[in-house]
PDB file of C-alpha atoms in Angstrom:
ATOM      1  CA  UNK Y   1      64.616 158.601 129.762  1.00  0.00           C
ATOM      2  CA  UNK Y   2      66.924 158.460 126.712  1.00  0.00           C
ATOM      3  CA  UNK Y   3      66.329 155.420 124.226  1.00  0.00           C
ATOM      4  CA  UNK Y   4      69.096 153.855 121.825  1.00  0.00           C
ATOM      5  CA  UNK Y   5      68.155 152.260 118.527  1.00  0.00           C
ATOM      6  CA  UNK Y   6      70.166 150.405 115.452  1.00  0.00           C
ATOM      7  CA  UNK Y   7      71.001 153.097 113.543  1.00  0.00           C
ATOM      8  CA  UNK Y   8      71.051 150.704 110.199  1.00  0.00           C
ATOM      9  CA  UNK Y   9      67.980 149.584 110.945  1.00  0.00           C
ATOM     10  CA  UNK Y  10      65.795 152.656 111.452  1.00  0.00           C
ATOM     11  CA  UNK Y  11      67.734 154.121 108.317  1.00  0.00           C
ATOM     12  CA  UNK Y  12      66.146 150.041 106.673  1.00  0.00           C
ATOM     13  CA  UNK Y  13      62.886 151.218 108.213  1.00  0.00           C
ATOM     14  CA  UNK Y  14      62.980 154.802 106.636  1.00  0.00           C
ATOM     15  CA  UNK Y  15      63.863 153.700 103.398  1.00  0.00           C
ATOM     16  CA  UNK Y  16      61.168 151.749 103.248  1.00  0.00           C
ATOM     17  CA  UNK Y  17      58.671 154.590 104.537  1.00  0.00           C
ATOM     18  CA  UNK Y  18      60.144 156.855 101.722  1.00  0.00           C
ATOM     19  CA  UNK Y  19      59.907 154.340  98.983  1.00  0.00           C
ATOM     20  CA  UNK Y  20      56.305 153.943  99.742  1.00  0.00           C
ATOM     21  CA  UNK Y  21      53.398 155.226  97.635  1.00  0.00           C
ATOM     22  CA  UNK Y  22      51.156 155.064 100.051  1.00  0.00           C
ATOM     23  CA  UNK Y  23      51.300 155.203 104.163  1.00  0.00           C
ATOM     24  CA  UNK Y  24      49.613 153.829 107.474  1.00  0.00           C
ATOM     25  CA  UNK Y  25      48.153 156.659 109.594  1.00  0.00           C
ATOM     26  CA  UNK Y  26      48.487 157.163 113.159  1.00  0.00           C
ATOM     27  CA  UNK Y  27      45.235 157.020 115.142  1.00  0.00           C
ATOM     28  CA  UNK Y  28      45.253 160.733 114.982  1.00  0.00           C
ATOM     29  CA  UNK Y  29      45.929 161.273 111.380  1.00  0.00           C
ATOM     30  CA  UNK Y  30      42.555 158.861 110.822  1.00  0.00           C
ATOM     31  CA  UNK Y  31      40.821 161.742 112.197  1.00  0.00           C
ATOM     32  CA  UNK Y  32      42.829 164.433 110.476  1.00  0.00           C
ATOM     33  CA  UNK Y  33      40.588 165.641 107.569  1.00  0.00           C
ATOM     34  CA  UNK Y  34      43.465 166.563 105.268  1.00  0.00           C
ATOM     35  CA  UNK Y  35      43.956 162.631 104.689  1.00  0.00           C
ATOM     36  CA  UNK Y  36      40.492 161.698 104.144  1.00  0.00           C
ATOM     37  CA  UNK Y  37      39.761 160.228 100.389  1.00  0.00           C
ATOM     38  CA  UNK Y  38      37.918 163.058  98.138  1.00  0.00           C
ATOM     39  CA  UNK Y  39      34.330 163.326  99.031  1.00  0.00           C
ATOM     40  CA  UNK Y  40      34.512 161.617 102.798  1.00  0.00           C
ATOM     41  CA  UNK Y  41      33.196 164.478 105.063  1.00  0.00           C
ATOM     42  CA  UNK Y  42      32.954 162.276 108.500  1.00  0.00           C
ATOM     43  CA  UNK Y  43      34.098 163.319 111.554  1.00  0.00           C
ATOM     44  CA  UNK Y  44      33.910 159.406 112.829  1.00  0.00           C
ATOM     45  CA  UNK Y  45      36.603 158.193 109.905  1.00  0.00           C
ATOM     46  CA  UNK Y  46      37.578 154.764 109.317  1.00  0.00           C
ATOM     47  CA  UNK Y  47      41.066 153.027 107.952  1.00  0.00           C
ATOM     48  CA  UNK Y  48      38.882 153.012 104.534  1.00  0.00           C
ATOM     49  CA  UNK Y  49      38.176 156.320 104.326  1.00  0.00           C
ATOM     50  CA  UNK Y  50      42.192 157.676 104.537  1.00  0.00           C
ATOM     51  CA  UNK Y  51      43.753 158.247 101.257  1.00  0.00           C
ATOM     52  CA  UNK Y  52      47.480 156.517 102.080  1.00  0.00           C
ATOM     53  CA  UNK Y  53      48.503 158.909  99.242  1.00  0.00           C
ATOM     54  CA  UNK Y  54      47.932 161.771 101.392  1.00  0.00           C
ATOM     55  CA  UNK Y  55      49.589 160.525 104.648  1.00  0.00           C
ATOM     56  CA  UNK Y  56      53.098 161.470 105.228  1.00  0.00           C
ATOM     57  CA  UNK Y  57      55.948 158.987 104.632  1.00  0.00           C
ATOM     58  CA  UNK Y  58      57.577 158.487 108.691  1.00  0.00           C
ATOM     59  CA  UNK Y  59      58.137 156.211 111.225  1.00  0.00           C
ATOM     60  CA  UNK Y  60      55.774 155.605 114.535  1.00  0.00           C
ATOM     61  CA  UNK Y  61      57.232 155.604 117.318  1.00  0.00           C
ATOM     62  CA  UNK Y  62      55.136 152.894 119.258  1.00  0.00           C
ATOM     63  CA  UNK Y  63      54.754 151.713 123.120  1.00  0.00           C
ATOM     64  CA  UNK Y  64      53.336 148.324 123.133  1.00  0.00           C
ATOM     65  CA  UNK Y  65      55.076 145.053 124.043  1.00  0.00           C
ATOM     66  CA  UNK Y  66      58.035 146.945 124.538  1.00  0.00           C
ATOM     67  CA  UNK Y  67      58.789 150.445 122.272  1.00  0.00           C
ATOM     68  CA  UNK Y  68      60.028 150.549 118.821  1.00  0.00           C
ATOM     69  CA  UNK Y  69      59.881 152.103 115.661  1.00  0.00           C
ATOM     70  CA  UNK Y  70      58.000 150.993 112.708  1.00  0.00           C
ATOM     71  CA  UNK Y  71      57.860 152.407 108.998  1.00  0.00           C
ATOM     72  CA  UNK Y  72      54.309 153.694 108.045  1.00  0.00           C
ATOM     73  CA  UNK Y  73      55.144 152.501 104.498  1.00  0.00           C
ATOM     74  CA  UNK Y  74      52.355 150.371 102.348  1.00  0.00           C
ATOM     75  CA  UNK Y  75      52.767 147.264 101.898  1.00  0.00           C
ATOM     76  CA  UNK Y  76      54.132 146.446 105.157  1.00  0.00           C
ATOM     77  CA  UNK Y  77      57.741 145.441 105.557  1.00  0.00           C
ATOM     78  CA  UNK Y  78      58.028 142.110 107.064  1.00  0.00           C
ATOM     79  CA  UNK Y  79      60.906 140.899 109.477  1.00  0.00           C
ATOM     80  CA  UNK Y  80      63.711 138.168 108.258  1.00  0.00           C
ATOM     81  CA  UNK Y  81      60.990 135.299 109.865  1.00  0.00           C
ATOM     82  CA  UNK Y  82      58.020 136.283 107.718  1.00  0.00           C
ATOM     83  CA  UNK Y  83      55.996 138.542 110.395  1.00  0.00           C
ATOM     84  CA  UNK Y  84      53.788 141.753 109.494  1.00  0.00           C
ATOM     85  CA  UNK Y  85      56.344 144.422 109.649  1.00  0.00           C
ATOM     86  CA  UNK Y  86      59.395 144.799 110.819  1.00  0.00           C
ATOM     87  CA  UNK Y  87      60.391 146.961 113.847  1.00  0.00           C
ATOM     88  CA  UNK Y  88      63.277 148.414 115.704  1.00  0.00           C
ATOM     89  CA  UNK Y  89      62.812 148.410 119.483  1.00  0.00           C
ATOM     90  CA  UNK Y  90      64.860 150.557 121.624  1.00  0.00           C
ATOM     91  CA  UNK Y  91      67.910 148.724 123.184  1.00  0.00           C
ATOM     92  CA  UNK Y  92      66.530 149.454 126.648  1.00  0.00           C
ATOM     93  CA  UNK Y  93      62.713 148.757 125.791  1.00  0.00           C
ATOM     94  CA  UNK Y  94      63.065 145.030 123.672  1.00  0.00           C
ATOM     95  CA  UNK Y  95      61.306 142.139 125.858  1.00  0.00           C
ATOM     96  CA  UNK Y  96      62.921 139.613 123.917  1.00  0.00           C
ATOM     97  CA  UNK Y  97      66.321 141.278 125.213  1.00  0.00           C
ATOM     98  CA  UNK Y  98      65.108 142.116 128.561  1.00  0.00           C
ATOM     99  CA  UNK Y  99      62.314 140.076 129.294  1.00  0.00           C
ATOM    100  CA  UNK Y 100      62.143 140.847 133.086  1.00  0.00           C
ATOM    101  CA  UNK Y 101      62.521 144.374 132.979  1.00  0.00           C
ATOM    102  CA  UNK Y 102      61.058 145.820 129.358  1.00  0.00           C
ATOM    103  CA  UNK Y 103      57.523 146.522 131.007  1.00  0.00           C
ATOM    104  CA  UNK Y 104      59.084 148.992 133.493  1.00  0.00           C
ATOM    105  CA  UNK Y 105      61.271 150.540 130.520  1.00  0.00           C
ATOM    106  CA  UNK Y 106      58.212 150.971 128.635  1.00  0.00           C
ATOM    107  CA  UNK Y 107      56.440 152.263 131.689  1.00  0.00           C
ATOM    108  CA  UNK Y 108      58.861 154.914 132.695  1.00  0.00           C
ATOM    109  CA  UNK Y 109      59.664 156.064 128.729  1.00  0.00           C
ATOM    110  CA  UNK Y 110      56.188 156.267 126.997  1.00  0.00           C
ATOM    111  CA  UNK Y 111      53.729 155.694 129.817  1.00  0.00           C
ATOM    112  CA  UNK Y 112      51.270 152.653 131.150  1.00  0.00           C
ATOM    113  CA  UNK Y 113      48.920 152.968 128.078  1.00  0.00           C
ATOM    114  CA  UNK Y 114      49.707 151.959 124.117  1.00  0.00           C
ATOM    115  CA  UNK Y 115      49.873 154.191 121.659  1.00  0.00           C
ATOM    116  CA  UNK Y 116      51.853 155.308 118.364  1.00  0.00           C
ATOM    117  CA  UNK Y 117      53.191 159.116 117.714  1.00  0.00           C
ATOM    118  CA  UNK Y 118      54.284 159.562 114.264  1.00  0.00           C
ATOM    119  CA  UNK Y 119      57.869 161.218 113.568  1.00  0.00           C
ATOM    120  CA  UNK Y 120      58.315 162.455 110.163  1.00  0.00           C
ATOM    121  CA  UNK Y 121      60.954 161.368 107.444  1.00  0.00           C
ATOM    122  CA  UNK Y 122      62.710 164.803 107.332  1.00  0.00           C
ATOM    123  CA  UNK Y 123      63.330 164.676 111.188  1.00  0.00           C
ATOM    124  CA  UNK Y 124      64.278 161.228 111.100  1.00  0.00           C
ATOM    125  CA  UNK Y 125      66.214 161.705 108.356  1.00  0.00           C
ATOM    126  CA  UNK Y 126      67.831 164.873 109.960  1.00  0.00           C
ATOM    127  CA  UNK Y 127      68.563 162.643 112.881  1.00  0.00           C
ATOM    128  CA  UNK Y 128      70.290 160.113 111.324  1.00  0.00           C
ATOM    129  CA  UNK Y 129      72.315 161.910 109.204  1.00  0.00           C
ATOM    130  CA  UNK Y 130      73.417 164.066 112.423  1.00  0.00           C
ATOM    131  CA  UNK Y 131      73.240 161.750 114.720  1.00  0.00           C
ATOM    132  CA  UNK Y 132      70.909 163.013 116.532  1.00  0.00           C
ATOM    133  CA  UNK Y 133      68.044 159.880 116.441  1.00  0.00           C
ATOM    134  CA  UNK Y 134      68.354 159.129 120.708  1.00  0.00           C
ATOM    135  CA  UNK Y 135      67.727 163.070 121.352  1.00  0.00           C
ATOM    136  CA  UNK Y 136      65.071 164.039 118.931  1.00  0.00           C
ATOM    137  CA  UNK Y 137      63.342 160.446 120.147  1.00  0.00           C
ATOM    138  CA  UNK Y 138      63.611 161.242 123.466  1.00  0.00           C
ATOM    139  CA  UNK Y 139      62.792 165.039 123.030  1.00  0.00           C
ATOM    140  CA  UNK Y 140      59.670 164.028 121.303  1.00  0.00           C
ATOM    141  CA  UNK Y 141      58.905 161.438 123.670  1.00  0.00           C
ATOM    142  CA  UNK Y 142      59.382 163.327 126.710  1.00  0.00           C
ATOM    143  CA  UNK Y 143      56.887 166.291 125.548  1.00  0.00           C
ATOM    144  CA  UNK Y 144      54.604 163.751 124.629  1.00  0.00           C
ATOM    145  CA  UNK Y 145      54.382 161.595 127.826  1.00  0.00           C
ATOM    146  CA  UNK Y 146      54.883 164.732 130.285  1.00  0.00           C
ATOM    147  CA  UNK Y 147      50.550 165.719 130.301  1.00  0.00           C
ATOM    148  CA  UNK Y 148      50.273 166.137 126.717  1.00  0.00           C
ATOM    149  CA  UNK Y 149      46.422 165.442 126.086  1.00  0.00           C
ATOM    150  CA  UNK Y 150      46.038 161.942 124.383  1.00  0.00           C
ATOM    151  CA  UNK Y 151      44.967 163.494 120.966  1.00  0.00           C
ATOM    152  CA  UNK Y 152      48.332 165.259 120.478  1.00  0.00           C
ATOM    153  CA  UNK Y 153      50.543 161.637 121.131  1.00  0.00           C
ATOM    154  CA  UNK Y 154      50.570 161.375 117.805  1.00  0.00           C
ATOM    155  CA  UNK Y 155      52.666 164.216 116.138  1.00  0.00           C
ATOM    156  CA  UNK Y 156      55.829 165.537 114.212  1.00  0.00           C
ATOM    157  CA  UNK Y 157      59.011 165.022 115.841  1.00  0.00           C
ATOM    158  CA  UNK Y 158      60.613 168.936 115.740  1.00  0.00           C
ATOM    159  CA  UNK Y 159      64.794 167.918 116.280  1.00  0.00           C
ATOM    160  CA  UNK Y 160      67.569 170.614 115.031  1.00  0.00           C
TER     161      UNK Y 160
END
């Protein structure tokens, strides 16, 4: 399933990811060691124990209460009414826009489970500037949700 999203608005949301010093990881990345803080050898890691330095600036691609795309960039960048971070949600996928039909969306694009899968600021960047974001989103997506194990939802997006 192919997914539209403002382009202004993910180029906003990776801006912000790029000006960032430091960055959110993705449930995977907390258990990447390459991101834990010097001297942290645990293989049972905690959000205090990633170095935001080391995490990649990016966007995650999420599947919640609809699917969208948030910056990873710390602090947070909040929404026009004041709320944690602003997001982008795919025009199909947006249950303020669709509220009768965004579960199945969400169902049929990124599967019956949550879950975030991090798409890095070159590809995105690539993306935009070719206009390329819907196919390397859904390329990424579609490899992800298609038996991927759940460990590997969280990865690089690879577009041309």
């Amino acid at each position: 399933m192919k997914l539209h999203f403002d382009h202004a608005l993910v180029a906003r949301l990776l801006a912000h990811a790029e000006a960032a010093t430091e960055h959110s990881p993705t449930l995977e990345q907390l258990y990447d060691p390459a991101f834990l803080k010097a001297g942290v050898t645990t293989q049972d890691s905690a959000s205090s124990d990633i170095d935001g330095t080391k995490v990649p600036a990016g966007l995650m691609l999420v599947g919640d209460q609809g699917i969208y795309l948030m910056s990873n960039g710390c602090p947070a960048l909040p929404d026009e009414n004041g709320r944690a971070n602003l997001v982008a949600y795919a025009i199909e996928a947006d249950p303020e826009k669709h509220p009768d039909d965004w579960y199945e969306v969400k169902a049929a694009a990124f599967g019956g489970d949550d879950g975030a899968e991090f798409l890095g600021a070159d590809a995105i960047r690539k993306a935009l500037e070719g206009s390329l974001l819907d196919e390397c989103l859904a390329a990424t997506h579609q490899h992800a949700v298609s038996g991927a194990a759940p460990q590997a939802k969280a990865r690089t997006a690879r577009c041309p």
